[in-house]
Amino acid sequence: MLDISAAIPTFVITLREGVEAALVVGISDYRELPDVVRSAGEAEAVRDALDGLGFEVDLVTDADARALGDALDRFVAGLGEGDTALVHFTG
């Protein structure tokens, strides 16, 4: 498997052999800060790279706190014993 950990900030938890699942988040729209340029595009590029490596990828862009929490809850709920979970955040 290609090691992309040096190129992007991520954390990976491997429990055992199973599904490789990823949650990729790109936030560029902040209420209190100027927009972060390219976050959604970077998240899409990470999604495409992980998809090419065989990960099942959930992509979330410009979500508010509630939608982001819901996406994280769904992601965690979908994990099973032996799955590999990767979460990437840009923004």
PDB file of C-alpha atoms in Angstrom:
ATOM      1  CA  MET A   1       0.000   0.000   0.000  1.00  0.00           C
ATOM      2  CA  LEU A   2       1.276   3.493  -0.847  1.00  0.00           C
ATOM      3  CA  ASP A   3       2.221   5.506   2.270  1.00  0.00           C
ATOM      4  CA  ILE A   4       0.583   8.936   1.914  1.00  0.00           C
ATOM      5  CA  SER A   5       0.853   9.794   5.617  1.00  0.00           C
ATOM      6  CA  ALA A   6       3.768  12.179   5.099  1.00  0.00           C
ATOM      7  CA  ALA A   7       1.845  14.181   2.507  1.00  0.00           C
ATOM      8  CA  ILE A   8      -1.400  14.792   4.408  1.00  0.00           C
ATOM      9  CA  PRO A   9      -2.337  15.108   8.086  1.00  0.00           C
ATOM     10  CA  THR A  10      -4.257  11.991   9.055  1.00  0.00           C
ATOM     11  CA  PHE A  11      -4.727   9.442  11.756  1.00  0.00           C
ATOM     12  CA  VAL A  12      -5.271   5.766  11.044  1.00  0.00           C
ATOM     13  CA  ILE A  13      -6.519   3.108  13.442  1.00  0.00           C
ATOM     14  CA  THR A  14      -6.091  -0.503  12.352  1.00  0.00           C
ATOM     15  CA  LEU A  15      -7.962  -3.045  14.433  1.00  0.00           C
ATOM     16  CA  ARG A  16      -7.612  -6.142  12.228  1.00  0.00           C
ATOM     17  CA  GLU A  17      -8.040  -7.110   8.599  1.00  0.00           C
ATOM     18  CA  GLY A  18     -11.321  -5.706   7.289  1.00  0.00           C
ATOM     19  CA  VAL A  19     -12.767  -2.788   5.385  1.00  0.00           C
ATOM     20  CA  GLU A  20     -10.613   0.278   4.791  1.00  0.00           C
ATOM     21  CA  ALA A  21     -12.890   3.238   5.459  1.00  0.00           C
ATOM     22  CA  ALA A  22     -12.084   6.945   5.351  1.00  0.00           C
ATOM     23  CA  LEU A  23     -13.850  10.119   6.356  1.00  0.00           C
ATOM     24  CA  VAL A  24     -12.450  13.100   4.475  1.00  0.00           C
ATOM     25  CA  VAL A  25     -13.508  16.586   5.580  1.00  0.00           C
ATOM     26  CA  GLY A  26     -12.816  19.872   3.812  1.00  0.00           C
ATOM     27  CA  ILE A  27     -14.005  23.096   5.426  1.00  0.00           C
ATOM     28  CA  SER A  28     -13.416  26.445   3.752  1.00  0.00           C
ATOM     29  CA  ASP A  29     -16.473  28.383   4.899  1.00  0.00           C
ATOM     30  CA  TYR A  30     -15.953  29.796   8.405  1.00  0.00           C
ATOM     31  CA  ARG A  31     -18.254  32.301  10.052  1.00  0.00           C
ATOM     32  CA  GLU A  32     -15.528  34.095  12.027  1.00  0.00           C
ATOM     33  CA  LEU A  33     -12.587  33.677   9.637  1.00  0.00           C
ATOM     34  CA  PRO A  34     -11.862  34.483   6.023  1.00  0.00           C
ATOM     35  CA  ASP A  35     -12.562  31.600   3.665  1.00  0.00           C
ATOM     36  CA  VAL A  36      -9.806  29.015   3.469  1.00  0.00           C
ATOM     37  CA  VAL A  37      -8.859  28.658  -0.171  1.00  0.00           C
ATOM     38  CA  ARG A  38      -8.829  25.202  -1.784  1.00  0.00           C
ATOM     39  CA  SER A  39      -9.978  23.132   1.212  1.00  0.00           C
ATOM     40  CA  ALA A  40     -12.836  21.466  -0.679  1.00  0.00           C
ATOM     41  CA  GLY A  41     -10.595  20.803  -3.672  1.00  0.00           C
ATOM     42  CA  GLU A  42      -7.888  19.332  -1.457  1.00  0.00           C
ATOM     43  CA  ALA A  43     -10.455  17.126   0.271  1.00  0.00           C
ATOM     44  CA  GLU A  44     -11.695  15.908  -3.117  1.00  0.00           C
ATOM     45  CA  ALA A  45      -8.109  15.099  -4.177  1.00  0.00           C
ATOM     46  CA  VAL A  46      -7.543  13.134  -0.965  1.00  0.00           C
ATOM     47  CA  ARG A  47     -10.842  11.308  -1.524  1.00  0.00           C
ATOM     48  CA  ASP A  48      -9.787  10.386  -5.053  1.00  0.00           C
ATOM     49  CA  ALA A  49      -6.363   9.161  -3.865  1.00  0.00           C
ATOM     50  CA  LEU A  50      -7.837   7.048  -1.082  1.00  0.00           C
ATOM     51  CA  ASP A  51     -10.519   5.694  -3.407  1.00  0.00           C
ATOM     52  CA  GLY A  52      -7.747   4.631  -5.766  1.00  0.00           C
ATOM     53  CA  LEU A  53      -6.119   2.768  -2.878  1.00  0.00           C
ATOM     54  CA  GLY A  54      -9.322   0.833  -2.218  1.00  0.00           C
ATOM     55  CA  PHE A  55     -10.760   2.825   0.676  1.00  0.00           C
ATOM     56  CA  GLU A  56     -14.500   3.327   1.047  1.00  0.00           C
ATOM     57  CA  VAL A  57     -14.554   7.129   1.361  1.00  0.00           C
ATOM     58  CA  ASP A  58     -17.147   9.486   2.831  1.00  0.00           C
ATOM     59  CA  LEU A  59     -16.529  13.104   1.776  1.00  0.00           C
ATOM     60  CA  VAL A  60     -17.879  16.063   3.754  1.00  0.00           C
ATOM     61  CA  THR A  61     -17.326  19.633   2.574  1.00  0.00           C
ATOM     62  CA  ASP A  62     -18.318  22.940   4.156  1.00  0.00           C
ATOM     63  CA  ALA A  63     -20.505  21.304   6.789  1.00  0.00           C
ATOM     64  CA  ASP A  64     -21.648  23.161   9.895  1.00  0.00           C
ATOM     65  CA  ALA A  65     -20.904  21.694  13.336  1.00  0.00           C
ATOM     66  CA  ARG A  66     -24.106  19.654  13.460  1.00  0.00           C
ATOM     67  CA  ALA A  67     -23.672  18.148   9.973  1.00  0.00           C
ATOM     68  CA  LEU A  68     -20.014  17.383  10.701  1.00  0.00           C
ATOM     69  CA  GLY A  69     -20.963  15.665  13.964  1.00  0.00           C
ATOM     70  CA  ASP A  70     -23.657  13.666  12.183  1.00  0.00           C
ATOM     71  CA  ALA A  71     -21.175  12.590   9.489  1.00  0.00           C
ATOM     72  CA  LEU A  72     -18.660  11.497  12.117  1.00  0.00           C
ATOM     73  CA  ASP A  73     -21.335   9.561  14.021  1.00  0.00           C
ATOM     74  CA  ARG A  74     -22.425   7.765  10.824  1.00  0.00           C
ATOM     75  CA  PHE A  75     -18.816   6.992   9.944  1.00  0.00           C
ATOM     76  CA  VAL A  76     -18.045   5.496  13.356  1.00  0.00           C
ATOM     77  CA  ALA A  77     -21.329   3.570  13.420  1.00  0.00           C
ATOM     78  CA  GLY A  78     -20.446   1.987  10.075  1.00  0.00           C
ATOM     79  CA  LEU A  79     -17.134   0.603  11.328  1.00  0.00           C
ATOM     80  CA  GLY A  80     -16.815  -2.994  12.337  1.00  0.00           C
ATOM     81  CA  GLU A  81     -14.245  -5.065  14.129  1.00  0.00           C
ATOM     82  CA  GLY A  82     -11.159  -5.424  12.001  1.00  0.00           C
ATOM     83  CA  ASP A  83     -11.821  -2.331   9.882  1.00  0.00           C
ATOM     84  CA  THR A  84      -9.203   0.310   9.216  1.00  0.00           C
ATOM     85  CA  ALA A  85     -10.455   3.838   9.887  1.00  0.00           C
ATOM     86  CA  LEU A  86      -8.777   6.934   8.466  1.00  0.00           C
ATOM     87  CA  VAL A  87      -9.925  10.486   9.144  1.00  0.00           C
ATOM     88  CA  HIS A  88      -8.509  13.426   7.208  1.00  0.00           C
ATOM     89  CA  PHE A  89      -9.349  17.077   7.834  1.00  0.00           C
ATOM     90  CA  THR A  90      -8.348  20.046   5.739  1.00  0.00           C
ATOM     91  CA  GLY A  91      -9.367  23.598   6.451  1.00  0.00           C
TER      92      GLY A  91
END
